Each structure stands twice: as structure tokens, then as C-alpha cells.
Short mmCIF file of C-alpha atoms in Angstrom, two decimals:
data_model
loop_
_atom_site.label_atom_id
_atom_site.label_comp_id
_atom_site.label_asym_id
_atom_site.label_seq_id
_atom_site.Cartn_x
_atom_site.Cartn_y
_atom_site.Cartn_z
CA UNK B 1 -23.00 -2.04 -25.83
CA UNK B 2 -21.21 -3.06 -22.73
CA UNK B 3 -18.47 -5.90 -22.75
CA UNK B 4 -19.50 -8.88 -20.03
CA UNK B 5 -16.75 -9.80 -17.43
CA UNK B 6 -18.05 -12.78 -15.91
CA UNK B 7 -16.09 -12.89 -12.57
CA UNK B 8 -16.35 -12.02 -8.57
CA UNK B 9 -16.30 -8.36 -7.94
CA UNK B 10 -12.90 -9.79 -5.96
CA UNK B 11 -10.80 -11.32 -8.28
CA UNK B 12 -7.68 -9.72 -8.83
CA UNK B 13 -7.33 -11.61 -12.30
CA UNK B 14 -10.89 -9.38 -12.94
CA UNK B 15 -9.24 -6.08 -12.09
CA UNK B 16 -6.99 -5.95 -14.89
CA UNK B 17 -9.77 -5.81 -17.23
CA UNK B 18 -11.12 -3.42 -15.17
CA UNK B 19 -8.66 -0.93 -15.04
CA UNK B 20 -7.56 -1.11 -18.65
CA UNK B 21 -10.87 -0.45 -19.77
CA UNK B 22 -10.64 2.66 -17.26
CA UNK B 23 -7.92 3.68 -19.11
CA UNK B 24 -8.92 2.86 -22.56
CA UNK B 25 -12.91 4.20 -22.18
CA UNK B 26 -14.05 1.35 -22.50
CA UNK B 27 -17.67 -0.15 -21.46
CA UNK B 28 -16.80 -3.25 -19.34
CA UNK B 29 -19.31 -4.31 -16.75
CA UNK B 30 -19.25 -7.35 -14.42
CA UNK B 31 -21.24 -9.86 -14.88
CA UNK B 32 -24.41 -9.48 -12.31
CA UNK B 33 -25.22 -12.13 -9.48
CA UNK B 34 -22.14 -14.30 -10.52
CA UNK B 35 -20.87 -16.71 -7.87
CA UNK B 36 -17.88 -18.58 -8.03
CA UNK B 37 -18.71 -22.56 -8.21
CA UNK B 38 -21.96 -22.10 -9.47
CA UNK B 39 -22.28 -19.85 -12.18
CA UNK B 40 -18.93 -20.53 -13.84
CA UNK B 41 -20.41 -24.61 -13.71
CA UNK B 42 -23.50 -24.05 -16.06
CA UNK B 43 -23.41 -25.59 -19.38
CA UNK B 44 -23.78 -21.96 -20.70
CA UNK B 45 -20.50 -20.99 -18.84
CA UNK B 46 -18.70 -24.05 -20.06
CA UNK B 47 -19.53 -23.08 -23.81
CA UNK B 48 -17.16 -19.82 -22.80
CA UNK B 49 -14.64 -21.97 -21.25
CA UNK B 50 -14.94 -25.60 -21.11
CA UNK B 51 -12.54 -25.87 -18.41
CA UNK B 52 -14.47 -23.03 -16.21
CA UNK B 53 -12.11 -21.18 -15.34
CA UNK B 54 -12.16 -17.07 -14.90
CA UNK B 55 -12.64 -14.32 -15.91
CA UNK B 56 -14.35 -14.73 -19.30
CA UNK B 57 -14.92 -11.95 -21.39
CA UNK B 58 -18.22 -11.93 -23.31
CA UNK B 59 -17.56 -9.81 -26.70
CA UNK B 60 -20.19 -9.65 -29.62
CA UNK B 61 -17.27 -11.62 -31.64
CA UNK B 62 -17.30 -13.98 -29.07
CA UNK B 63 -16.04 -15.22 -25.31
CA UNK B 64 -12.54 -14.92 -24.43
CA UNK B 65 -10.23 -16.28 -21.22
CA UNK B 66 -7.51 -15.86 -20.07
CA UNK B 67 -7.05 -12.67 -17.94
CA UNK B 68 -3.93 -11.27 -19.66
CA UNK B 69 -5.73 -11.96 -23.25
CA UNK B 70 -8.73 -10.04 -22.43
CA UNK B 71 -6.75 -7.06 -20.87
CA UNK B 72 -4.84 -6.77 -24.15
CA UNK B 73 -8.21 -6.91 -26.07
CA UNK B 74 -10.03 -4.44 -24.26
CA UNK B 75 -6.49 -2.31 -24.52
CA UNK B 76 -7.03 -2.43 -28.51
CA UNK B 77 -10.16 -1.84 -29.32
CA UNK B 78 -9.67 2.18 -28.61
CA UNK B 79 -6.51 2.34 -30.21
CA UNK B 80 -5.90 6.00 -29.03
CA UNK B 81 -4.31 5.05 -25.53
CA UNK B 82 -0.91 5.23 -24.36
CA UNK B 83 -1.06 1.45 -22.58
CA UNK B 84 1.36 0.10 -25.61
CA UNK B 85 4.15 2.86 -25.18
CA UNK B 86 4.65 5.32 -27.94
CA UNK B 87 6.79 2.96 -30.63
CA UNK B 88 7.44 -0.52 -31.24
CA UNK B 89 10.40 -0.79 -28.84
CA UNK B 90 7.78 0.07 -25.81
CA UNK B 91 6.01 -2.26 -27.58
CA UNK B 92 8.36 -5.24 -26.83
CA UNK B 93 8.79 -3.83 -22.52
CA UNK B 94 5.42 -3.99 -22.13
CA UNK B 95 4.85 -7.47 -23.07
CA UNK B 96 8.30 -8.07 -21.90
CA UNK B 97 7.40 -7.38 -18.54
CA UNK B 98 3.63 -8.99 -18.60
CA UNK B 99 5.46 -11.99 -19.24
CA UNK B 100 8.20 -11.18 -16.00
CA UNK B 101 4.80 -10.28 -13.92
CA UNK B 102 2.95 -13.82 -14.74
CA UNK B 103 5.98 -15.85 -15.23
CA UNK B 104 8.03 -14.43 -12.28
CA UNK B 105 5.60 -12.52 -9.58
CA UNK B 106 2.28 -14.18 -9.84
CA UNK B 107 3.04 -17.87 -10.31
CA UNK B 108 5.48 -17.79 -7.22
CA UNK B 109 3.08 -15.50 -5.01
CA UNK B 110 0.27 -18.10 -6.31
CA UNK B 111 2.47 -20.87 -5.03
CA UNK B 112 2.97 -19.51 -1.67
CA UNK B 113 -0.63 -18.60 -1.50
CA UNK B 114 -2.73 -21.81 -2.21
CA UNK B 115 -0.45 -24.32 -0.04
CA UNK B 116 -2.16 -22.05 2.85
CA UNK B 117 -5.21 -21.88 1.53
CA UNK B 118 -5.48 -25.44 1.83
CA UNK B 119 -5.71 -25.77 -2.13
CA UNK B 120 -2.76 -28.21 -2.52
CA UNK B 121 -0.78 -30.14 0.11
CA UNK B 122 1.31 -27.67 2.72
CA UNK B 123 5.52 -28.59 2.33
CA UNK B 124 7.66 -26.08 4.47
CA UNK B 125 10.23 -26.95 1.34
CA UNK B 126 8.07 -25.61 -1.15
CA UNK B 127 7.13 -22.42 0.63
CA UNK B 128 10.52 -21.83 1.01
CA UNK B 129 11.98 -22.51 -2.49
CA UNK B 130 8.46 -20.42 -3.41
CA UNK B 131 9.54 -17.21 -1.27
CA UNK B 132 12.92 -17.25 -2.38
CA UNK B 133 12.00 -17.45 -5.93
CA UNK B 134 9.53 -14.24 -4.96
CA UNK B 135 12.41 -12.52 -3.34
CA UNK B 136 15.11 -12.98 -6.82
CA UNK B 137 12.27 -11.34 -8.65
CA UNK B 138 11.06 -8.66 -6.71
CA UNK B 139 14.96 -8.07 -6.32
CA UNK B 140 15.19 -7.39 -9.86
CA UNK B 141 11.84 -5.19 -10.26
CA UNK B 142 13.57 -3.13 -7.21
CA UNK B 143 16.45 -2.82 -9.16
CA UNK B 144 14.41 -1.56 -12.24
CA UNK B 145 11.95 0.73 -10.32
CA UNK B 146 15.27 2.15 -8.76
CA UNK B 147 15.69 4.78 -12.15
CA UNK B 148 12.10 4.34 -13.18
CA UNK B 149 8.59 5.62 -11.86
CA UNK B 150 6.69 2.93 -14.43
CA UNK B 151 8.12 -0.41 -15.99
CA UNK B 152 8.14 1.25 -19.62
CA UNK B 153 8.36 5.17 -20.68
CA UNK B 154 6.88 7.84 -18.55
CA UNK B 155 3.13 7.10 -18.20
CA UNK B 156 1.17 3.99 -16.75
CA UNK B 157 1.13 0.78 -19.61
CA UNK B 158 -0.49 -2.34 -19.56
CA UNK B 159 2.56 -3.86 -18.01
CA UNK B 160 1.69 -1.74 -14.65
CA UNK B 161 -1.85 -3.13 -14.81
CA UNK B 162 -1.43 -6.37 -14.50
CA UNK B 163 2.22 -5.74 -12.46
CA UNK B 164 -0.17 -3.79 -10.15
CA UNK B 165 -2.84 -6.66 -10.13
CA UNK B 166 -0.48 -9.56 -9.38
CA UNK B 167 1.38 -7.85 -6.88
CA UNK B 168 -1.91 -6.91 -5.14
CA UNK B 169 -2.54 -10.56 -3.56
CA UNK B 170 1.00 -10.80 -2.31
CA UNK B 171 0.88 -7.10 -0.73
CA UNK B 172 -2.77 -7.60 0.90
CA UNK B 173 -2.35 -11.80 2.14
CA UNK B 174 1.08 -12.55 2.42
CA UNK B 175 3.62 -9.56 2.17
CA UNK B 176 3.81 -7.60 5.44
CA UNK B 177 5.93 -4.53 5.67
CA UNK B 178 8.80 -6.13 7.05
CA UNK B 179 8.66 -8.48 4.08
CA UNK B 180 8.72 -6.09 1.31
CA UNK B 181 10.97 -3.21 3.63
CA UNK B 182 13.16 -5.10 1.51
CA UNK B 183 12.36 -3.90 -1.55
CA UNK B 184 11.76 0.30 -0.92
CA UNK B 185 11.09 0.97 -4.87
CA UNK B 186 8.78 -1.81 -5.53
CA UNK B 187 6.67 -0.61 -2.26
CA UNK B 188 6.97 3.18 -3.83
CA UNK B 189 5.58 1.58 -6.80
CA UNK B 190 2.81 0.06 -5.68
CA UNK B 191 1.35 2.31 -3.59
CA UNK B 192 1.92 4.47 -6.37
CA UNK B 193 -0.21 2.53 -8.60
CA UNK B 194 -3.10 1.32 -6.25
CA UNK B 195 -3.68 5.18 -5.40
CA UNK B 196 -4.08 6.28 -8.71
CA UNK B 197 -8.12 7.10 -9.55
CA UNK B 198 -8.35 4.73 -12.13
CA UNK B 199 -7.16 2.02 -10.44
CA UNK B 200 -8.64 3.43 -7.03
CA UNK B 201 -11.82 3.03 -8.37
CA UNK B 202 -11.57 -0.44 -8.95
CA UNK B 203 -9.58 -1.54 -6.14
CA UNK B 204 -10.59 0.59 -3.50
CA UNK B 205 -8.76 1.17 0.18
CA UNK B 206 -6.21 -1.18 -0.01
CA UNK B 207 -4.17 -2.22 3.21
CA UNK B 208 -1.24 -3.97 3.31
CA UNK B 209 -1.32 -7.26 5.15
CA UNK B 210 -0.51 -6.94 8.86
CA UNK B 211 0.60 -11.20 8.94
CA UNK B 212 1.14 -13.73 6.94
CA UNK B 213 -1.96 -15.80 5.98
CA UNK B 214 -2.39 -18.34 8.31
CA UNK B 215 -2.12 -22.12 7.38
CA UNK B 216 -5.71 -23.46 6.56
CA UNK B 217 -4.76 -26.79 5.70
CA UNK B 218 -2.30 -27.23 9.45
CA UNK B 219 -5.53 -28.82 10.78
CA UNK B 220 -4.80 -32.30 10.23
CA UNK B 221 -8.01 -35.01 10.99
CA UNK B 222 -5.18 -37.97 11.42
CA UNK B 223 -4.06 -35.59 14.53
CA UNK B 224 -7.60 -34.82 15.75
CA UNK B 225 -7.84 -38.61 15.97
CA UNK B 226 -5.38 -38.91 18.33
CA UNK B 227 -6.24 -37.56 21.26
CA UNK B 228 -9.93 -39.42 21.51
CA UNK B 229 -8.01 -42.92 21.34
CA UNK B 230 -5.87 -41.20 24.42
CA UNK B 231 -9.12 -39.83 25.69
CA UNK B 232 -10.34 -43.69 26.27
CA UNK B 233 -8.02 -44.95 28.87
CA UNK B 234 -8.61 -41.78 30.67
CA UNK B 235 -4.90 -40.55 30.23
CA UNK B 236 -6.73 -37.09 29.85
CA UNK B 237 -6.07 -36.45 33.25
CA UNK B 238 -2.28 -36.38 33.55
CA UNK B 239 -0.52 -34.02 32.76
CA UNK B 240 -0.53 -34.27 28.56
CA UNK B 241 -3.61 -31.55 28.66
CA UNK B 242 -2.68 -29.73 31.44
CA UNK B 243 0.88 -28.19 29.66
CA UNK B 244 -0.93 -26.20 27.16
CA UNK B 245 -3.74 -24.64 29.52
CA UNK B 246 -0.61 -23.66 31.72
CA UNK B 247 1.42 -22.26 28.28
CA UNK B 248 -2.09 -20.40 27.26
CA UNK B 249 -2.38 -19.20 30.89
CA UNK B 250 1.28 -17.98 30.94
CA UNK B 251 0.69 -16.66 27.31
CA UNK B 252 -2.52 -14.91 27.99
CA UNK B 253 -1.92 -12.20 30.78
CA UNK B 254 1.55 -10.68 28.60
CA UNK B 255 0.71 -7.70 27.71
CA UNK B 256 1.45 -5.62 24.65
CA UNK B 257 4.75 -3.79 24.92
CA UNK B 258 3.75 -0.13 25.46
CA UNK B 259 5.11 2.51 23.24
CA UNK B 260 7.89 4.26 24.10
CA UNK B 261 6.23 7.79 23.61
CA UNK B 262 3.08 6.41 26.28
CA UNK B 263 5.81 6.23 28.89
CA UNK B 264 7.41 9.95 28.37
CA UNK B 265 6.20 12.71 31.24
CA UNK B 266 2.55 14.34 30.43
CA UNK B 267 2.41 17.16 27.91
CA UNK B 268 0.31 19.96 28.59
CA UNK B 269 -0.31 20.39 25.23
CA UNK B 270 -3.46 17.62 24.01
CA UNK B 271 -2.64 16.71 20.17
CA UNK B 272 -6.33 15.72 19.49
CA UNK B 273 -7.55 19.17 20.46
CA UNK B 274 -4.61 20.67 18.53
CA UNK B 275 -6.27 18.91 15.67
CA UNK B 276 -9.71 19.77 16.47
CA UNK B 277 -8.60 23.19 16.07
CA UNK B 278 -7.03 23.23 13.15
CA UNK B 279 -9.68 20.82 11.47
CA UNK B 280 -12.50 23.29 12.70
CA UNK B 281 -10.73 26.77 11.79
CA UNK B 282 -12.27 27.74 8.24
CA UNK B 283 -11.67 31.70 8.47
CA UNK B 284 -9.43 33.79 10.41
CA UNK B 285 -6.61 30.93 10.18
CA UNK B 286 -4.00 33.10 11.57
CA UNK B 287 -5.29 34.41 14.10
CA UNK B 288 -7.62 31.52 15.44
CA UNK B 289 -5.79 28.36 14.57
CA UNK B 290 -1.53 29.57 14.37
CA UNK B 291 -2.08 31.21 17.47
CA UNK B 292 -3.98 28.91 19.11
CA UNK B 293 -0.95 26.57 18.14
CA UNK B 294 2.01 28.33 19.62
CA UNK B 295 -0.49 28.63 22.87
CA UNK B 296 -0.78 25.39 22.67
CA UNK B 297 2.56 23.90 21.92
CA UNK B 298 4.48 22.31 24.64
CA UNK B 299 8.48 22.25 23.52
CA UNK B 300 9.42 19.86 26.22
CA UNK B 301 7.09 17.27 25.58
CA UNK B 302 6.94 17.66 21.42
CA UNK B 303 9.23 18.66 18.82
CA UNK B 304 8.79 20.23 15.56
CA UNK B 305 11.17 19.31 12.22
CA UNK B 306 11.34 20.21 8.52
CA UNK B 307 11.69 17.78 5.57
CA UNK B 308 12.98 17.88 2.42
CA UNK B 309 13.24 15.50 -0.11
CA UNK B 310 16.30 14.14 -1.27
CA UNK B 311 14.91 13.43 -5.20
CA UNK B 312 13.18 16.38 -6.38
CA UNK B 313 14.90 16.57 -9.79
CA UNK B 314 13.01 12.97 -10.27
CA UNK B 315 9.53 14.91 -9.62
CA UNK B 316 8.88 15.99 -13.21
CA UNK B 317 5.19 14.44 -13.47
CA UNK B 318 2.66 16.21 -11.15
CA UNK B 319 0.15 13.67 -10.32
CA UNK B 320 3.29 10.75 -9.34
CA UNK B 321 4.42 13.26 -7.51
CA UNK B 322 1.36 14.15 -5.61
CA UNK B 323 0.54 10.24 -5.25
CA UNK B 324 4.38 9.90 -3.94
CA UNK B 325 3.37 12.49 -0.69
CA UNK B 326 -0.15 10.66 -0.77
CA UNK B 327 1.59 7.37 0.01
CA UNK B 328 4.08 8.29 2.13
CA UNK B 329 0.98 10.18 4.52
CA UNK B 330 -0.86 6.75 4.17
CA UNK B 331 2.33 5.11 5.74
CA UNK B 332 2.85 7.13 8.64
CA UNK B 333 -0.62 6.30 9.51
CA UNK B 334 1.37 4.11 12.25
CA UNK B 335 2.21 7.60 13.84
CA UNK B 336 -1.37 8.98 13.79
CA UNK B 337 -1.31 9.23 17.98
CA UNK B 338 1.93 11.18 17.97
CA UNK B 339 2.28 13.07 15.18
CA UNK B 340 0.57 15.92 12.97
CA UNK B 341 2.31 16.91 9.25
CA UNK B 342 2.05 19.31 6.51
CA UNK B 343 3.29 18.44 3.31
CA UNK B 344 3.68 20.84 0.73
CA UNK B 345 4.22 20.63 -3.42
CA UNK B 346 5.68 23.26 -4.52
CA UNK B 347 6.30 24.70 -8.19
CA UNK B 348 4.16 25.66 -11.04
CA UNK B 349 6.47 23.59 -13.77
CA UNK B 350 9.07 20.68 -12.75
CA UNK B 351 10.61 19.56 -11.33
CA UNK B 352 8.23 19.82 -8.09
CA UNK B 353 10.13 20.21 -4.43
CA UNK B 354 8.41 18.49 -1.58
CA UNK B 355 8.84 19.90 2.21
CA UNK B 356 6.87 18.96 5.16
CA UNK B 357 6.58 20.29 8.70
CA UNK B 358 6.40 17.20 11.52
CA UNK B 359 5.28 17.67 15.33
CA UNK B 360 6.29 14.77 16.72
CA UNK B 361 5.78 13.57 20.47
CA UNK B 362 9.25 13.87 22.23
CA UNK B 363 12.18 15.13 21.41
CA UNK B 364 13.69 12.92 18.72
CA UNK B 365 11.64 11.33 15.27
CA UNK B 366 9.73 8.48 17.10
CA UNK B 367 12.85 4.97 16.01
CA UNK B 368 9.27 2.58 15.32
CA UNK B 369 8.53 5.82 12.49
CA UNK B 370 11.63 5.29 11.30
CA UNK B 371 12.17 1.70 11.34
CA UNK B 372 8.66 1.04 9.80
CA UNK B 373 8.28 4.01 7.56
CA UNK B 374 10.89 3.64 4.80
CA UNK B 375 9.97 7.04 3.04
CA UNK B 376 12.05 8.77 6.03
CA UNK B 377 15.23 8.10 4.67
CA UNK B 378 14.08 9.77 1.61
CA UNK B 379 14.26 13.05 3.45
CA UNK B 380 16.38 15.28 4.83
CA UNK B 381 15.47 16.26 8.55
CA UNK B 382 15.70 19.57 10.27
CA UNK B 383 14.84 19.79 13.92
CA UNK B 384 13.34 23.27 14.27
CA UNK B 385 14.53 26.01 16.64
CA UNK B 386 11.52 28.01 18.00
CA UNK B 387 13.91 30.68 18.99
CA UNK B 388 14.44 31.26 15.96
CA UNK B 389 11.99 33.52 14.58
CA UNK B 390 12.37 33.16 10.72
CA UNK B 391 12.01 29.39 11.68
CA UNK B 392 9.33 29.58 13.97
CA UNK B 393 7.37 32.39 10.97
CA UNK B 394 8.51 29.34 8.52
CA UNK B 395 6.32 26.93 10.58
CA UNK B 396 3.38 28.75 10.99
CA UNK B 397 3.26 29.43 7.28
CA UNK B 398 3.70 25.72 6.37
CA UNK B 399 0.44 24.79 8.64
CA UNK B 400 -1.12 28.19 7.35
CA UNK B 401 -0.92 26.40 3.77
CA UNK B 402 0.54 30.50 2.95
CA UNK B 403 1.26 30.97 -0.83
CA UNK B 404 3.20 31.74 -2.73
CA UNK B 405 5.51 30.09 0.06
CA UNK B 406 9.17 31.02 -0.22
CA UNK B 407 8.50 32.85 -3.88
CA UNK B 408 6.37 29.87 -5.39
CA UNK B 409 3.21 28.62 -5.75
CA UNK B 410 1.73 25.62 -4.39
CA UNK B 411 0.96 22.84 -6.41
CA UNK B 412 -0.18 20.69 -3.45
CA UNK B 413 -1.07 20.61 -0.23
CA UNK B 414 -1.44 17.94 2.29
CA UNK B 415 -2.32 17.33 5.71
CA UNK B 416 -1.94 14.53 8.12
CA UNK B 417 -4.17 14.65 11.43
#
């Protein structure tokens, strides 16, 4: 019989239940038509939790709240899972850091998101004192995630459930890039985690958010008052209304700084039909699509470069390793105009190696790639010389997907169009 989770489908509180019963094979199922306000104010709700709060879990034993509590529940009742550790000392790092995720992440995130929600009053001071609090923990969880793929051991725990969970507010409403640039192994980390199936599956696409929430509660009625007691006398007229129009005029026409690649000289080579090529090509790859490249490719107006990464004795686990490239083509999505890539996995045992091929647009890695992408600087780039024909035979082999390539298999391979 299925275990009740009465909850939105959008609670990120909900998700850890979710995702540790992925893990665990266990039957939890949402509870249907639930809406928050209503259903979690019946009398029959309030018997769960008399303060009506959520999620609930509904157990034959009984209800239980408190999203942490039920996650551990659901963790134990199929005892043969890995989401405790392996001994009593993993034990103790999972909880310890469950505690550092609610204590330290989630309560300060929480307290920089409600202000601008309009939940409780808006104070500048708070925010602030709320952010920096944010940024001493994160600090420390970059500092940990600096040696370590997981919080504890070498597999996901419940610790990187609800880490994962709490996190995911602050990534998707508050933390933009250039907030959390700051912290390059926590980012690693989460995208790690939110592309994994099991917690795919539950969360979905997730996107990172592009600003910061915007102030709900900034609309003050004591300052809509104002201007109708000013609207009386007929002081409209002067000049008190007329500033703004002129600001939103003046504001309006600016246009959006073009990118630097839009102003370089035409190419006679068209990426989109580059990629509509190789995209299309299902037999005969070599001599349809690779030639069709190198007819195509214009060397003054793109450039080609190898990659390498930097940490491939750290790429002992296959799947992290395959989310790692997974995330890093999800974050070049910023590129998607001016760029195509092949990256490749390489090994049959670990440690994996990880290459890549890049065309880029111009002559030099596009500086917004590299300022915005932080998984550049974990690899080591080769500009290619086409007149060098063991290079140029290297590049057509990397689009080609050719195995074994250089004397190994492919674990892996990845494209980004």
C-alpha cells in the first residue's frame, strides 16, 4: 500500500520524501487534488497536524510532519539502502550535515526569501545580515565539496537529499550565477545532484534563477496615498509626474548591448546548417557529415580547440562523471549561437579522462563563456592547427564519435548543438 504525502506537487520540503523513497523503493504518492490553504485547513488535516503545516506523511502507524522526519522514515523502512553510509561514523555525517543544511542553508535562504515574498516585513538590514550568513555557510560547504563529490562516503546519502532540496529554492529564486560563481564546488554539486534520474524525476528541468526575486511587499498603500492628496490641488501638472515619463522615455529606447561575436565580419560558413548536417547524417558519417564540415568550415571567422580536464584522477565513479560533462554542456547553453562541442568519456575502468572538441565563433574562447561558465577553468585549452594533419584527423574523429579513440573505448559521448 502506498504511503500519502499530503503536499503541492511544488514544495521543495515534499521532494525530499520524494526522492528518498526513489532511492529506497519505496511507494510514496502525493496526495491527489491537495491545495495549499484549503486542504491542509480541514478538521481531518488538523488531526495530522494541528498546526497545519506541510508535508504530512500518512503511514498505516499513523501521520507524521516534519519534512526531515518523514525523509528519515521513508529512508528506514527498506533498510537495504546506502542513504545512512556504510558504518556508524557515516552515520553521525549524515545527520551531521542534515542538521548544517536546515540549521545553516535553509533557515537563512528562507529568511531572505519570505521578506520578498511579502510574508514578513521587508528590512534592507535583515537581508543583509541574512545573505551574509548564506555566504559563511555556503563558504564552508565549498570548502568541503572542494575534496568531495557527496557530503559523506562515495555514493548519494540522505544528507544530499535534503542538501539538494534546500539549496534548490535559493538556486531557482534568489541565487543567480554571479551569486553562487562564488562558490564553483557547491554549483558542481548541485547540478550534479538535480541531474541525477532519481532526483530528475522528481524535480524536473531545473534553471537557475536569471534575478533576484523581486520585492512583493515594496508596494507600500501609505505611498499610493500620496499622490491622490497631491492629485487634489492639481499639482499633477508640474513637473513631479513629468520626471519619471522623461527617465522611462530615456530608459526605454537603450538598447541591449550587442555581443561582441554579432559585430565580427560575416562567416561564410552558417553554424545552424553545420548543425543541421550533422544532426541529420545517420549513415555514411564520414563521408557526408566530416566532409561536409571541412567544406564548410570558415578558419577566419571560427576557431576550433581541444579540452582536457585538469581532474581526471578524481573521475573514478562513471555516472558523476558523466553528470559532471552533462552539467557543464547545460552551462554553456549561454554559447548555443556560437558554439558547437563534442565531449568525450573515455576509459573502460577509472579513472575516466574527459576531452572535448569546441568551434567557437572568432578567433579566441568567446571572454562572456569564460566569465560566466566556471567549468572552463577546469580545462586545459588547445587552439587547434588545421595545418596540422594529425590535428585536423584528431578533430574529425572527435565529431565522428570514432572508437576506440586514441587506443580506448568510449564510455560517453556527448554533443552540444
Amino acid at each position: 500500500m502506498a504511503l500519502i504525502l499530503h503536499a503541492g506537487k511544488n514544495n521543495k520540503n515534499a521532494y525530499k520524501t520524494l526522492i528518498a523513497a526513489e532511492y529506497s523503493g519505496v511507494d510514496v504518492k502525493l496526495a491527489p487534488n491537495f491545495e495549499m490553504g484549503v486542504s491542509n485547513k480541514t478538521p481531518e488535516f488538523l488531526r495530522f497536524n494541528p498546526i497545519g503545516k506541510v508535508p504530512v506523511l500518512e503511514t498505516p502507524d499513523g501521520p507524521i510532519f516534519e519534512s526531515n522526519a518523514i525523509a528519515r522514515y521513508v529512508v528506514r523502512l527498506n533498510g537495504d539502502n546506502a542513504l545512512y553510509g556504510s558504518s556508524l561514523m557515516d552515520y553521525a555525517h549524515v545527520e551531521q550535515w542534515i542538521d548544517f543544511s536546515t540549521l545553516e542553508i535553509d533557515a537563512n535562504i528562507l529568511n531572505w526569501y519570505r521578506p520578498r515574498m511579502g510574508r514578513t516585513t521587508y528590512l534592507p538590514p535583515a537581508e543583509e545580515a541574512a545573505i551574509s550568513a548564506l555566504k559563511r555557510a555556503l563558504g564552508a560547504l565549498n570548502t568541503h565539496l572542494a575534496s568531495n563529490t557527496y557530503l559523506v562516503g562515495h555514493f548519494v546519502t540522505l544528507a544530499d537529499i535534503i542538501m539538494t532540496c534546500n539549496l534548490f529554492m535559493g538556486f531557482t529564486q534568489l541565487m543567480t550565477k554571479s551569486f553562487t560563481s562564488e562558490f564553483p564546488h557547491v554549483e558542481r554539486y548541485f547540478w550534479t545532484l538535480v541531474n541525477q534520474p532519481k532526483f530528475h524525476k522528481i524535480l524536473g528541468e531545473v534553471k537557475q534563477a536569471e534575478t533576484v526575486l523581486p520585492i512583493q511587499s515594496a508596494q507600500k498603500p501609505k505611498e499610493a496615498a500620496k499622490p491622490k492628496k497631491e492629485a487634489q490641488p492639481k499639482k499633477e501638472a508640474p513637473k513631479v509626474e513629468e520626471k519619471p515619463k522623461e527617465a522611462e522615455e530615456e530608459e526605454a529606447p537603450k538598447p541591449k548591448p550587442k555581443n561582441p561575436l554579432d559585430l565580427l565580419p560575416p562567416s561564410k560558413m552558417i553554424l545552424d546548417e553545420w548543425k543541421r548536417l550533422y544532426s541529420n547524417t545517420k549513415t555514411n558519417f564520414r563521408e557526408v557529415a566530416i566532409k561536409g564540415f571541412w567544406d564548410m568550415y570558415d578558419p577566419e571567422g571560427y576557431s576550433l580547440w581541444f579540452c582536457d580536464y585538469k581532474y581526471n584522477d578524481e573521475n573514478t565513479v562513471s555516472f558523476v562523471t558523466m553528470n559532471k560533462v552533462g552539467g557543464f554542456l547545460q552551462r554553456m547553453d549561454l554559447a548555443r549561437k556560437y558554439a558547437f562541442g563534442k565531449m568525450l568519456v573515455i576509459g573502460s575502468e577509472p579513472p575516466f579522462k574527459v576531452k572535448g572538441l569546441w568551434l567557437f565563433r572568432g578567433q579566441e574562447i568567446p571572454q562572456f563563456v569564460i566569465d560566466e561558465c566556471y567549468d572552463m577553468e577546469l580545462y586545459e585549452w588547445k587552439k587547434v592547427d588545421i595545418s596540422d594533419e594529425a590535428q585536423k584527423e584528431r578533430v574529425s574523429q572527435m565529431i565522428e564519435d570514432c572508437e576506440p579513440f586514441e587506443g580506448e573505448p568510449l564510455l560517453d559521448a556527448k554533443c552540444f548543438k
